[in-house]
mmCIF file of C-alpha atoms and ligand atoms in Angstrom:
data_model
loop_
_atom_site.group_PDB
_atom_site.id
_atom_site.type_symbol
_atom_site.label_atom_id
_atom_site.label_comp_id
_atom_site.label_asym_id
_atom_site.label_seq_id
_atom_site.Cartn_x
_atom_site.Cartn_y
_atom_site.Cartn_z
ATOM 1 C CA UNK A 1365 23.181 -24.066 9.559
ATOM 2 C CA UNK A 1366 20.392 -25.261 7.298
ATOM 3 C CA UNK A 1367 16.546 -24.882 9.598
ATOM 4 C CA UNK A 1368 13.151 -23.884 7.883
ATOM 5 C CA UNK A 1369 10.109 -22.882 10.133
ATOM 6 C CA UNK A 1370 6.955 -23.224 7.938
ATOM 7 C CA UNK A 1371 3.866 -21.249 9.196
ATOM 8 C CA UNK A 1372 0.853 -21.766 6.946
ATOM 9 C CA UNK A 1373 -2.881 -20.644 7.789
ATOM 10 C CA UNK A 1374 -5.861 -18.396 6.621
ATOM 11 C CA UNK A 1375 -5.850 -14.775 6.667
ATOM 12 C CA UNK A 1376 -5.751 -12.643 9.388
ATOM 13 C CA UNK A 1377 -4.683 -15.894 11.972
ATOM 14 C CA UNK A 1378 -1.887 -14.297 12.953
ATOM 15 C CA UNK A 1379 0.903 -15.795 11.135
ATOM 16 C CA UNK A 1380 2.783 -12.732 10.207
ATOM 17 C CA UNK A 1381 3.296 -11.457 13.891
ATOM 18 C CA UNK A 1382 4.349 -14.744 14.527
ATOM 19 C CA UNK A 1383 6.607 -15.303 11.773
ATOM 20 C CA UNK A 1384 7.895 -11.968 12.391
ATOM 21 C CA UNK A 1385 8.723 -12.795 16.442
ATOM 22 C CA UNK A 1386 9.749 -16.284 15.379
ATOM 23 C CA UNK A 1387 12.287 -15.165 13.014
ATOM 24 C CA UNK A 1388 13.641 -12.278 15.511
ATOM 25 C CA UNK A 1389 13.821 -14.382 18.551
ATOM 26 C CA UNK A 1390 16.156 -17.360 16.772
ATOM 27 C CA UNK A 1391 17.763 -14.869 14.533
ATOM 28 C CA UNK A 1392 16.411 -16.327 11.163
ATOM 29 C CA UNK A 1393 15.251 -14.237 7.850
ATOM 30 C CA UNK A 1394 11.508 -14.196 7.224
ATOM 31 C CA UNK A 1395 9.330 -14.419 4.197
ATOM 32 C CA UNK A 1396 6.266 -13.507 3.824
ATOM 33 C CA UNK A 1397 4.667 -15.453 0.734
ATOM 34 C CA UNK A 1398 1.822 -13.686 0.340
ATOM 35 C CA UNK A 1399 3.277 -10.450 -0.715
ATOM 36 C CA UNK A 1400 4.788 -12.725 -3.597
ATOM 37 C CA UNK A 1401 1.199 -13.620 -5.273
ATOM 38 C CA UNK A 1402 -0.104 -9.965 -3.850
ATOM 39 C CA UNK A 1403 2.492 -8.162 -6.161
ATOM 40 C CA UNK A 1404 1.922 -10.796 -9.143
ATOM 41 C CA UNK A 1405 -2.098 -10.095 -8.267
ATOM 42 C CA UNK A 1406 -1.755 -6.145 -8.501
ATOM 43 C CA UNK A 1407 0.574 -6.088 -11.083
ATOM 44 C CA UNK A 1408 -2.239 -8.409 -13.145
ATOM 45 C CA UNK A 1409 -5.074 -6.393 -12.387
ATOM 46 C CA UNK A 1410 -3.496 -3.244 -13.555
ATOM 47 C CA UNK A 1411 -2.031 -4.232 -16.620
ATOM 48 C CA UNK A 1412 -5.835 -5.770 -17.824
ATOM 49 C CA UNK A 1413 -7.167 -3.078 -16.206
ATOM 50 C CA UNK A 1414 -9.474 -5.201 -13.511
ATOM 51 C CA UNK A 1415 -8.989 -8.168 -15.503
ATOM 52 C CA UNK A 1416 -6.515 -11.181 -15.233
ATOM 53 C CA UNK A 1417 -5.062 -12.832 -17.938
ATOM 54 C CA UNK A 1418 -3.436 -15.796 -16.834
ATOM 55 C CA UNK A 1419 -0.710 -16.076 -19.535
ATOM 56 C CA UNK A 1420 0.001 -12.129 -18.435
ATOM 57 C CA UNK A 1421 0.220 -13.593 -14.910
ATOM 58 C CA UNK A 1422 2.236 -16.201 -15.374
ATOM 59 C CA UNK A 1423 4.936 -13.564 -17.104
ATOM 60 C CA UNK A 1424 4.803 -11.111 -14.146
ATOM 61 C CA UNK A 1425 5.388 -13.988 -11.966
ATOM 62 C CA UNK A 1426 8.609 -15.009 -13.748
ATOM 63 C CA UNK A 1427 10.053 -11.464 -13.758
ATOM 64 C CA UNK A 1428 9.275 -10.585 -10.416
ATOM 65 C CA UNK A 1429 12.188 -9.223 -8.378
ATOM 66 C CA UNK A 1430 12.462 -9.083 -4.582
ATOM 67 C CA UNK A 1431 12.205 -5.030 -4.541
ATOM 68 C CA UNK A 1432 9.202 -5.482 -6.239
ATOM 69 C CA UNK A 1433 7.491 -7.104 -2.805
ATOM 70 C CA UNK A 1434 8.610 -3.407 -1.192
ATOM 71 C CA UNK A 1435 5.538 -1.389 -3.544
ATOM 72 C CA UNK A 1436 2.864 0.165 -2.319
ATOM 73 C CA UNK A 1437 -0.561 -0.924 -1.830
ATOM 74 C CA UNK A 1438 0.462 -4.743 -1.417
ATOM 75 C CA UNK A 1439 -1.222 -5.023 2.015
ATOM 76 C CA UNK A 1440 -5.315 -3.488 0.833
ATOM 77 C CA UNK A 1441 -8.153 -5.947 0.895
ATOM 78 C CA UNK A 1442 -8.357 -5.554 -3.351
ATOM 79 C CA UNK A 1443 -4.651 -6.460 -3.323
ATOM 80 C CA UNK A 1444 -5.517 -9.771 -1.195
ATOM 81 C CA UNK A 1445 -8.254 -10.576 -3.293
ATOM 82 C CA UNK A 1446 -6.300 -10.333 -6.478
ATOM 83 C CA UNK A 1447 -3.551 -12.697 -4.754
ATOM 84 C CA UNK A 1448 -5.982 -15.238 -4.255
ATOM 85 C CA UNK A 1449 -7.425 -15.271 -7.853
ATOM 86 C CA UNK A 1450 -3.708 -15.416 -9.208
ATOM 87 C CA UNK A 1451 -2.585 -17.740 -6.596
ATOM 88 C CA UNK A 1452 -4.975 -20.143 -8.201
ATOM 89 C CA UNK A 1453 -2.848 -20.320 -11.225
ATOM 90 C CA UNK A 1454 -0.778 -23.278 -11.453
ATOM 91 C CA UNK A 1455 1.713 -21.399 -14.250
ATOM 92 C CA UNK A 1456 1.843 -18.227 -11.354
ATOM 93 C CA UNK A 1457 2.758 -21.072 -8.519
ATOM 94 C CA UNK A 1458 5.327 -22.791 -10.334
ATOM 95 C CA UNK A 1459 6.772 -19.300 -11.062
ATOM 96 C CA UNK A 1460 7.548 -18.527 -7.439
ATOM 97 C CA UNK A 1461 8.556 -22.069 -6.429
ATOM 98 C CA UNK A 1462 12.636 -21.768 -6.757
ATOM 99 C CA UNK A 1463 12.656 -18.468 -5.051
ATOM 100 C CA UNK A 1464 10.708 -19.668 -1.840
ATOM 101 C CA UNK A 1465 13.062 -22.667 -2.023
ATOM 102 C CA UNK A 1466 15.772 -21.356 -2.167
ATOM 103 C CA UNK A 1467 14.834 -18.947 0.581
ATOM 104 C CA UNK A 1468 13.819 -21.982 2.638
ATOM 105 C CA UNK A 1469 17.693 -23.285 2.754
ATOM 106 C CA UNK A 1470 19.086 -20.265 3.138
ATOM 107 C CA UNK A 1471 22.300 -20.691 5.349
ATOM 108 C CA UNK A 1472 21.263 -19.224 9.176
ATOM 109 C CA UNK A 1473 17.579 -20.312 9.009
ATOM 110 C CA UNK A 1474 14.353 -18.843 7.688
ATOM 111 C CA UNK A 1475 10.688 -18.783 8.802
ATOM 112 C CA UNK A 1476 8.154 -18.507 6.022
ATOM 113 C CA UNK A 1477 4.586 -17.889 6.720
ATOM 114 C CA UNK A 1478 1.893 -18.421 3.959
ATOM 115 C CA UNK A 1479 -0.597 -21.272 2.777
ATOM 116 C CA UNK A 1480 1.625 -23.816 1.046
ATOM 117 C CA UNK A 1481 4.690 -23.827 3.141
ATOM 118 C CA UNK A 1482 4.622 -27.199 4.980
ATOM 119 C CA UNK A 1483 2.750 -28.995 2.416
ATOM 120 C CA UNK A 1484 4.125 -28.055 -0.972
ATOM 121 C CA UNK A 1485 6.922 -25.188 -0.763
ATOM 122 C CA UNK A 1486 8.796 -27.680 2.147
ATOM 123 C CA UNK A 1487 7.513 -31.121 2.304
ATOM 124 C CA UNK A 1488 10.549 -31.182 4.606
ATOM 125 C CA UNK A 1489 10.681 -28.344 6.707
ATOM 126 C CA UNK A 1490 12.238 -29.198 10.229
ATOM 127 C CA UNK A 1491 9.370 -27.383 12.251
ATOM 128 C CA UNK A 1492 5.655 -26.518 10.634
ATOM 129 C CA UNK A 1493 3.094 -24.712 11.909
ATOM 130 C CA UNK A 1494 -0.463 -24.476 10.872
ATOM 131 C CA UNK A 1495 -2.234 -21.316 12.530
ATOM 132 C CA UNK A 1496 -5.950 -20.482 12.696
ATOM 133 C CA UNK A 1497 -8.737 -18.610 14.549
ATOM 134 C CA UNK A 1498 -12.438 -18.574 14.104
ATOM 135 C CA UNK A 1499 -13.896 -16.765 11.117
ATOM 136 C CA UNK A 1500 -15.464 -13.866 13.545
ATOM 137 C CA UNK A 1501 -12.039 -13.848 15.454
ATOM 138 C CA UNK A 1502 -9.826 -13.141 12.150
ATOM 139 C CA UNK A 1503 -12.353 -10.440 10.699
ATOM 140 C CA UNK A 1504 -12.300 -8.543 13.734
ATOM 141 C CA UNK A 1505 -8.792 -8.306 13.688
ATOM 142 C CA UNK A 1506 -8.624 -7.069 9.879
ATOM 143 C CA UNK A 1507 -11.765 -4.740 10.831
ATOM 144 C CA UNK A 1508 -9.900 -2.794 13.285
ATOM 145 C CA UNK A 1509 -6.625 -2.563 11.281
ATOM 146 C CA UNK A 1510 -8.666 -1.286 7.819
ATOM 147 C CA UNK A 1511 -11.904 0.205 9.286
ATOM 148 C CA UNK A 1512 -14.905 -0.469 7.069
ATOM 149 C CA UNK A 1513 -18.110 -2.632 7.396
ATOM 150 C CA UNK A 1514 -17.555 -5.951 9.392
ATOM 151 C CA UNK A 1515 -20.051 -7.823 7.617
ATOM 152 C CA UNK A 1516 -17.851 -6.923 4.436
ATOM 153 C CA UNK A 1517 -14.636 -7.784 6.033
ATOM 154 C CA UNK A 1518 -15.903 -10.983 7.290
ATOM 155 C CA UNK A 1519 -17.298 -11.804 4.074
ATOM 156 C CA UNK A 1520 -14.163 -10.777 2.402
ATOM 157 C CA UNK A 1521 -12.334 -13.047 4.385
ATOM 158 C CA UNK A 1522 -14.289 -16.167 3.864
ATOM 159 C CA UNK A 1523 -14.360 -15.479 0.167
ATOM 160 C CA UNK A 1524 -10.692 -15.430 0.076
ATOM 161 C CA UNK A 1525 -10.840 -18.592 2.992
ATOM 162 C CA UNK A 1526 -13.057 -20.511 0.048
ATOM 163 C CA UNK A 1527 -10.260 -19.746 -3.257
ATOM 164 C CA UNK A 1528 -7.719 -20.670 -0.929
ATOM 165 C CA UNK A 1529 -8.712 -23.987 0.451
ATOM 166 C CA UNK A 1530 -10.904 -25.115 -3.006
ATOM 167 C CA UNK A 1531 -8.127 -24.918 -5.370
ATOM 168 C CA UNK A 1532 -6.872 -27.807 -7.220
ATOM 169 C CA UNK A 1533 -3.188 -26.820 -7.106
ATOM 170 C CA UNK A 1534 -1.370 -26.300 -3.808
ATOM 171 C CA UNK A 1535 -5.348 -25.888 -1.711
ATOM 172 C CA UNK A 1536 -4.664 -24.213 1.931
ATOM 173 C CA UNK A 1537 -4.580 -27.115 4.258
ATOM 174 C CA UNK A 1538 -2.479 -28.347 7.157
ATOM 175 C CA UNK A 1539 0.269 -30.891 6.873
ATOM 176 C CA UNK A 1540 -0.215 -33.571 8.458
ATOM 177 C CA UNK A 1541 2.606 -33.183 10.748
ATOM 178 C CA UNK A 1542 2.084 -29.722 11.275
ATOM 179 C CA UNK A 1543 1.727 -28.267 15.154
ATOM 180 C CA UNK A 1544 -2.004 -27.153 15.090
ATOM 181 C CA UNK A 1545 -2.067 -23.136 16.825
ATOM 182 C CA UNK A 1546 -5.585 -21.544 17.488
ATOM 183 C CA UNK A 1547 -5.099 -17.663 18.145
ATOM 184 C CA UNK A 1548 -8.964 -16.943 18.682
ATOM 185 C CA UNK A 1549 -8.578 -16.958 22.585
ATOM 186 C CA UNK A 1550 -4.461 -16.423 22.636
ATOM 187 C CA UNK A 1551 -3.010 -12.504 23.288
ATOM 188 C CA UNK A 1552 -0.143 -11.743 20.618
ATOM 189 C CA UNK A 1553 2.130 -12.480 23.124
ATOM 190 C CA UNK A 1554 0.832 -16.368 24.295
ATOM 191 C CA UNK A 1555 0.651 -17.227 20.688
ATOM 192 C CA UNK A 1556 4.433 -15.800 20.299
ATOM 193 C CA UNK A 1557 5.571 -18.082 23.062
ATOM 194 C CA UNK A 1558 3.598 -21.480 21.705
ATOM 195 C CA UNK A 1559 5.054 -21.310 18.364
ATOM 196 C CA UNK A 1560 8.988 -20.064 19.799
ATOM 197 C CA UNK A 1561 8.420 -23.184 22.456
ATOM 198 C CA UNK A 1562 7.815 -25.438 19.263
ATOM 199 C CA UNK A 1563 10.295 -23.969 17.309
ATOM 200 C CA UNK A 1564 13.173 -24.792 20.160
ATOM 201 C CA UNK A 1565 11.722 -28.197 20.965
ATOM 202 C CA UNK A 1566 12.002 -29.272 17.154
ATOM 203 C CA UNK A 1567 15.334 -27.610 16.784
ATOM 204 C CA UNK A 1568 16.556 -29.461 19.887
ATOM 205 C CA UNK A 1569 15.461 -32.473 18.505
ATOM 206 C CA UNK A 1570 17.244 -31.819 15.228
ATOM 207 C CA UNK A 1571 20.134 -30.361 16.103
ATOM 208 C CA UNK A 1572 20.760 -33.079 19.211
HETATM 209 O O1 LIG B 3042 -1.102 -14.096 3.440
HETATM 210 P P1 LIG B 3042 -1.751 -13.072 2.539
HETATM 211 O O2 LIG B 3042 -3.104 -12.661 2.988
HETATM 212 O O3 LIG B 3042 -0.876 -11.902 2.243
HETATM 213 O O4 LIG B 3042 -1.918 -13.849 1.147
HETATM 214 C C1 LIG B 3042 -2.613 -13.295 0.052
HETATM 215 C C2 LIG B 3042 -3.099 -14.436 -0.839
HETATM 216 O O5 LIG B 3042 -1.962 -15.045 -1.473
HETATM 217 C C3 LIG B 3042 -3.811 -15.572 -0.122
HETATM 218 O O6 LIG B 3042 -5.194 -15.341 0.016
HETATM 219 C C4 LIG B 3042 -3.521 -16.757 -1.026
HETATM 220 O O7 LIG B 3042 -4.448 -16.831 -2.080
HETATM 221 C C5 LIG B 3042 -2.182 -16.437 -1.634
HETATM 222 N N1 LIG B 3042 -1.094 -17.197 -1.041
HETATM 223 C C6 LIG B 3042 -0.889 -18.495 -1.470
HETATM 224 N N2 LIG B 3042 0.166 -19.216 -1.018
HETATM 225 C C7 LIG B 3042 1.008 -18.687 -0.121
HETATM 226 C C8 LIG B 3042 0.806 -17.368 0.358
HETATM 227 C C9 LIG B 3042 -0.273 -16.654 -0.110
HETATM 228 O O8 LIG B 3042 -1.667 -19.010 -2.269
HETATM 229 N N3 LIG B 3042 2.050 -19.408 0.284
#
Protein backbone atom coordinates (compact mmCIF):
# COMPACT_ATOMS: atom_id res chain seq x y z
CA UNK A 1 0.00 0.00 0.00
CA UNK A 2 1.25 3.08 -1.81
CA UNK A 3 -0.41 6.66 0.34
CA UNK A 4 1.62 10.02 0.72
CA UNK A 5 0.34 12.73 3.24
CA UNK A 6 2.01 16.05 2.21
CA UNK A 7 2.11 18.76 4.99
CA UNK A 8 3.73 21.97 3.77
CA UNK A 9 3.70 25.45 5.71
CA UNK A 10 5.96 28.19 7.36
CA UNK A 11 7.93 27.70 10.35
CA UNK A 12 6.86 27.13 13.59
CA UNK A 13 2.89 26.31 12.19
CA UNK A 14 2.93 23.26 13.62
CA UNK A 15 3.57 20.83 10.97
CA UNK A 16 6.02 18.64 12.69
CA UNK A 17 3.67 17.70 15.70
CA UNK A 18 1.30 17.04 13.20
CA UNK A 19 3.25 15.08 10.88
CA UNK A 20 4.57 13.33 13.76
CA UNK A 21 0.74 12.32 15.20
CA UNK A 22 -0.33 11.84 11.60
CA UNK A 23 2.22 9.36 10.83
CA UNK A 24 1.74 7.46 14.38
CA UNK A 25 -1.96 7.34 14.30
CA UNK A 26 -2.17 5.54 10.53
CA UNK A 27 1.06 3.79 11.10
CA UNK A 28 3.06 5.57 8.24
CA UNK A 29 6.99 6.68 8.30
CA UNK A 30 7.58 10.42 8.55
CA UNK A 31 10.00 12.83 7.02
CA UNK A 32 10.85 15.76 8.01
CA UNK A 33 12.35 17.82 4.95
CA UNK A 34 13.70 20.43 6.61
CA UNK A 35 16.36 18.65 8.46
CA UNK A 36 17.47 17.66 4.78
CA UNK A 37 18.41 21.45 3.65
CA UNK A 38 19.28 22.16 7.63
CA UNK A 39 22.17 19.53 7.45
CA UNK A 40 23.18 20.65 3.73
CA UNK A 41 22.90 24.47 5.38
CA UNK A 42 25.29 23.63 8.44
CA UNK A 43 27.43 21.51 6.72
CA UNK A 44 27.89 24.74 4.09
CA UNK A 45 28.42 27.23 6.59
CA UNK A 46 31.12 25.34 8.29
CA UNK A 47 33.10 24.25 5.57
CA UNK A 48 33.29 28.29 4.21
CA UNK A 49 33.46 29.14 7.51
CA UNK A 50 30.07 31.51 7.60
CA UNK A 51 30.06 31.56 3.99
CA UNK A 52 28.13 29.48 1.30
CA UNK A 53 29.44 28.46 -1.76
CA UNK A 54 26.85 27.16 -3.82
CA UNK A 55 28.91 24.70 -5.95
CA UNK A 56 30.18 23.40 -2.21
CA UNK A 57 26.44 23.12 -1.50
CA UNK A 58 25.35 21.50 -4.20
CA UNK A 59 28.22 18.61 -3.39
CA UNK A 60 27.13 18.21 0.28
CA UNK A 61 23.71 17.84 -0.97
CA UNK A 62 24.58 14.92 -3.27
CA UNK A 63 26.54 13.03 -0.58
CA UNK A 64 24.27 13.44 2.10
CA UNK A 65 23.30 10.24 3.91
CA UNK A 66 20.22 9.67 6.08
CA UNK A 67 22.45 9.39 9.46
CA UNK A 68 23.64 12.55 8.60
CA UNK A 69 19.91 14.20 9.42
CA UNK A 70 20.61 12.49 13.18
CA UNK A 71 23.73 15.44 13.99
CA UNK A 72 23.61 17.79 16.34
CA UNK A 73 22.64 21.28 16.23
CA UNK A 74 20.16 20.74 13.17
CA UNK A 75 17.17 22.19 15.09
CA UNK A 76 19.06 26.12 16.31
CA UNK A 77 17.67 29.25 14.75
CA UNK A 78 21.42 29.71 12.75
CA UNK A 79 20.85 26.16 11.48
CA UNK A 80 17.25 27.29 10.06
CA UNK A 81 18.57 30.26 8.65
CA UNK A 82 21.33 28.52 6.80
CA UNK A 83 18.55 25.99 5.40
CA UNK A 84 16.75 28.69 3.96
CA UNK A 85 19.74 30.38 2.16
CA UNK A 86 20.74 26.82 0.74
CA UNK A 87 17.26 25.83 0.11
CA UNK A 88 17.28 28.62 -2.39
CA UNK A 89 19.67 26.76 -4.53
CA UNK A 90 18.19 25.12 -7.39
CA UNK A 91 21.52 22.61 -7.76
CA UNK A 92 20.88 21.86 -3.58
CA UNK A 93 16.93 21.12 -4.48
CA UNK A 94 17.45 18.94 -7.28
CA UNK A 95 19.98 17.10 -5.03
CA UNK A 96 17.39 15.97 -2.51
CA UNK A 97 14.57 15.36 -5.01
CA UNK A 98 14.96 11.31 -5.55
CA UNK A 99 15.38 10.74 -1.91
CA UNK A 100 12.07 12.59 -0.83
CA UNK A 101 10.52 10.67 -3.74
CA UNK A 102 11.34 7.83 -3.15
CA UNK A 103 10.41 8.24 0.49
CA UNK A 104 7.02 9.49 -0.72
CA UNK A 105 6.15 5.82 -2.30
CA UNK A 106 7.50 4.02 0.18
CA UNK A 107 5.39 0.74 0.58
CA UNK A 108 3.04 1.29 4.05
CA UNK A 109 2.62 5.09 3.61
CA UNK A 110 4.57 8.18 4.57
CA UNK A 111 3.72 11.72 5.78
CA UNK A 112 6.22 14.39 4.85
CA UNK A 113 6.03 17.79 6.27
CA UNK A 114 8.06 20.72 4.71
CA UNK A 115 7.48 23.64 2.09
CA UNK A 116 7.48 21.90 -1.28
CA UNK A 117 5.69 18.72 -0.59
CA UNK A 118 2.29 19.09 -2.33
CA UNK A 119 3.44 21.36 -4.94
CA UNK A 120 6.76 20.13 -6.25
CA UNK A 121 8.15 16.97 -4.20
CA UNK A 122 4.32 15.23 -4.91
CA UNK A 123 2.29 16.94 -7.46
CA UNK A 124 0.31 13.78 -6.69
CA UNK A 125 0.14 13.13 -3.22
CA UNK A 126 -3.28 11.44 -2.21
CA UNK A 127 -3.91 13.89 0.82
CA UNK A 128 -2.04 17.57 1.19
CA UNK A 129 -2.06 19.77 3.76
CA UNK A 130 -1.03 23.34 3.91
CA UNK A 131 -0.62 24.55 7.68
CA UNK A 132 -0.25 28.11 9.01
CA UNK A 133 -0.71 30.48 11.99
CA UNK A 134 -0.28 34.17 12.32
CA UNK A 135 3.23 35.59 12.37
CA UNK A 136 2.85 36.59 16.32
CA UNK A 137 1.23 33.06 16.88
CA UNK A 138 4.34 31.02 15.31
CA UNK A 139 7.08 33.27 17.10
CA UNK A 140 5.61 32.75 20.32
CA UNK A 141 5.74 29.25 19.97
CA UNK A 142 9.59 29.21 18.86
CA UNK A 143 10.14 31.94 21.76
CA UNK A 144 9.16 29.66 24.44
CA UNK A 145 10.91 26.54 23.03
CA UNK A 146 14.52 28.64 22.47
CA UNK A 147 14.17 31.54 24.99
CA UNK A 148 15.68 34.76 23.66
CA UNK A 149 14.24 38.19 22.54
CA UNK A 150 10.73 37.93 20.84
CA UNK A 151 11.19 40.77 18.69
CA UNK A 152 14.31 38.71 17.35
CA UNK A 153 12.46 35.52 17.04
CA UNK A 154 9.65 37.10 15.30
CA UNK A 155 11.88 38.82 13.06
CA UNK A 156 13.80 35.71 12.51
CA UNK A 157 10.87 34.05 11.47
CA UNK A 158 9.59 36.43 8.92
CA UNK A 159 13.05 36.68 7.45
CA UNK A 160 13.10 33.05 6.89
CA UNK A 161 8.92 33.40 5.93
CA UNK A 162 10.33 36.06 3.06
CA UNK A 163 13.46 33.43 1.45
CA UNK A 164 10.98 30.87 1.60
CA UNK A 165 8.00 32.19 -0.21
CA UNK A 166 10.27 34.75 -2.72
CA UNK A 167 12.31 32.15 -4.28
CA UNK A 168 12.22 31.43 -7.86
CA UNK A 169 12.63 27.65 -7.53
CA UNK A 170 10.16 25.54 -5.56
CA UNK A 171 8.70 29.27 -3.47
CA UNK A 172 6.60 28.11 -0.18
CA UNK A 173 3.05 28.23 -1.29
CA UNK A 174 -0.07 26.11 -1.02
CA UNK A 175 -1.29 23.74 -3.67
CA UNK A 176 -4.09 24.45 -4.92
CA UNK A 177 -5.81 21.45 -3.76
CA UNK A 178 -4.31 21.47 -0.55
CA UNK A 179 -6.72 21.35 2.84
CA UNK A 180 -6.00 24.90 4.27
CA UNK A 181 -5.21 24.31 8.54
CA UNK A 182 -4.83 27.54 10.73
CA UNK A 183 -3.22 26.50 14.21
CA UNK A 184 -3.21 30.19 15.67
CA UNK A 185 -6.47 29.52 17.76
CA UNK A 186 -6.26 25.38 17.61
CA UNK A 187 -4.64 23.39 20.97
CA UNK A 188 -2.03 20.65 19.69
CA UNK A 189 -4.56 18.31 20.13
CA UNK A 190 -7.68 20.02 17.78
CA UNK A 191 -5.16 20.57 15.11
CA UNK A 192 -4.09 16.68 15.50
CA UNK A 193 -7.67 15.65 14.99
CA UNK A 194 -8.41 18.14 11.75
CA UNK A 195 -5.55 16.92 9.82
CA UNK A 196 -6.10 12.76 11.05
CA UNK A 197 -10.04 13.54 10.04
CA UNK A 198 -8.63 14.67 6.52
CA UNK A 199 -6.22 12.16 6.28
CA UNK A 200 -9.09 9.22 6.75
CA UNK A 201 -11.63 11.04 4.62
CA UNK A 202 -9.07 11.18 1.59
CA UNK A 203 -7.88 7.70 2.25
CA UNK A 204 -11.50 6.50 2.26
CA UNK A 205 -12.02 8.08 -0.81
CA UNK A 206 -8.95 6.47 -2.35
CA UNK A 207 -8.90 3.36 -1.10
CA UNK A 208 -13.01 2.87 -1.70
O1 LIG B 1 10.93 23.15 8.42
P1 LIG B 1 12.26 23.73 8.86
O2 LIG B 1 12.13 24.98 9.64
O3 LIG B 1 13.15 22.73 9.52
O4 LIG B 1 12.98 24.10 7.48
C1 LIG B 1 14.21 24.79 7.43
C2 LIG B 1 14.32 25.48 6.07
O5 LIG B 1 14.50 24.49 5.05
C3 LIG B 1 13.10 26.28 5.64
O6 LIG B 1 13.13 27.61 6.11
C4 LIG B 1 13.19 26.22 4.13
O7 LIG B 1 14.04 27.22 3.62
C5 LIG B 1 13.86 24.90 3.86
N1 LIG B 1 12.93 23.88 3.40
C6 LIG B 1 12.56 23.88 2.07
N2 LIG B 1 11.77 22.89 1.57
C7 LIG B 1 11.31 21.93 2.37
C8 LIG B 1 11.65 21.92 3.75
C9 LIG B 1 12.45 22.93 4.24
O8 LIG B 1 12.94 24.77 1.32
N3 LIG B 1 10.56 20.96 1.85
Amino acid sequence: MRFTVALDGPAAAGKGTIGRAVAAHFGFAHLDTGLLYRAVGVQAMQDGRGVIDPDWAGEIARRLKPEDLGREGLRTRIAGQAASKVAALPEVRQALLAFQRDFARREGGAVLDGRDIGTVICPAAEAKLFVTASDEVRAQRRWKEEGGEYAAVLADLRARDRRDAERTDAPMVAAADAVLLDTSDLSIDAAVAEAVAHVQSRFDAVRG
